Amino acid sequence: MRIIEVELPGSSYSVIVGNHVLDSVASLIPPQAAKVAIVTQAAIPWSIEVPLQESKVFIVPPGEEAKSLAAVGDLIEAIAAYGLSRNDVIIALGGGVVTDLAGFVASIYFRGIAYINVPTTLLAQVDAAIGGKTGVNLTAGKNLVGTFWQPSAVVCDLGTLNSLAPREILSGYGEMAKYEFLGSGQLELSDMVSAVSRCVKIKAGYVAADEREGGSRALLNYGHTMGHAIEAMGIAGMVDYLYHGEAVALGLLFAAHLAMVMGRIGPEAVQQHYEVLGRFSLPTTLPEGVNTNSTIAYLHRDKKARGSITFVLQNVRGDLEVVPGISLSEIEAAFASMRSWS
């Protein structure tokens, strides 16, 4: 078992990573809590025992349907009817959809109550459950409504990954691949406790330095600008649907090609991206229909954009930087480069 501290001004919380650590959740519930609302989805085959408090399970819609303002309203009405008070706690048991939704509800119910994340997907364990970014989707794009609200604790039981379909594991690998460009070194999938812990430690460092994404934390979005666009297009039925991590993997490749056509890196750095994704068996081919015209509206709505299209890109030293002012001609050249790469 590993414990990583997320150190924030005036507060901190622990991220527990290990096998068979679900039982530790009950000990992390704040002592003043009388009731616990456990938010989960019907397909999640795990449960949390809360011996010292009254508890109730709240089932939210499947998949991305849960990340909607309608689902937020339904969940708040349900927990209010249950009588959850400002001293009580919400436990999010599930993947990133559940942690995003439950965290958002916790942040606005009574203007903020405690919540604990218990992520059961690899994607959520290395990314979504840590750092306090909560939110839901709009038709216009992913995660456009949300808050920063830190959990009281995060418990990553790697045993829960045994219930995942192979493609869900692959989605988690997409985020893990990103961390290799953020300094994790080569992650060994044969030792998942170590690999997940290294990813968590890197994210904890960025969150501690920039909790509300006003500066360096934006670098954690490497691959996400185009990745979110591809994912949103799939949700809308415009292209073949890709899981979040699969879309991020393609976003990493696109960012590498964009950096190359802008003269920031050379082809050897682009090839390194393909090699990293290859080790994780991640996709490297864009879905049919993903192009400048189909993605441009999504790129303008990206949360990093401040009046111009903005990407996180590598420079010649291999460091990541937030780069505004990307032109349409540069985006088109990056698509052309990616399609022709062999």
CSV table of N, CA, C and O in Angstrom, one decimal, residues 39 73 123 266 342:
chain,number,residue,atom,x,y,z
A,39,VAL,N,-22.8,7.4,-3.6
A,39,VAL,CA,-23.3,7.6,-5.0
A,39,VAL,C,-22.5,6.7,-5.9
A,39,VAL,O,-21.3,6.6,-5.9
A,73,GLY,N,-29.5,17.7,-10.6
A,73,GLY,CA,-30.8,18.1,-9.9
A,73,GLY,C,-31.5,16.9,-9.2
A,73,GLY,O,-31.9,17.0,-8.1
A,123,LEU,N,-8.7,4.9,-15.1
A,123,LEU,CA,-8.7,6.3,-15.5
A,123,LEU,C,-9.0,7.2,-14.3
A,123,LEU,O,-8.3,8.2,-14.1
A,266,GLY,N,11.2,18.1,-33.3
A,266,GLY,CA,11.5,17.4,-34.5
A,266,GLY,C,10.8,16.1,-34.6
A,266,GLY,O,10.1,15.7,-33.7
A,342,SER,N,3.9,7.5,-41.1
A,342,SER,CA,4.0,6.0,-41.2
A,342,SER,C,5.2,5.5,-40.4
A,342,SER,O,6.1,6.2,-40.0
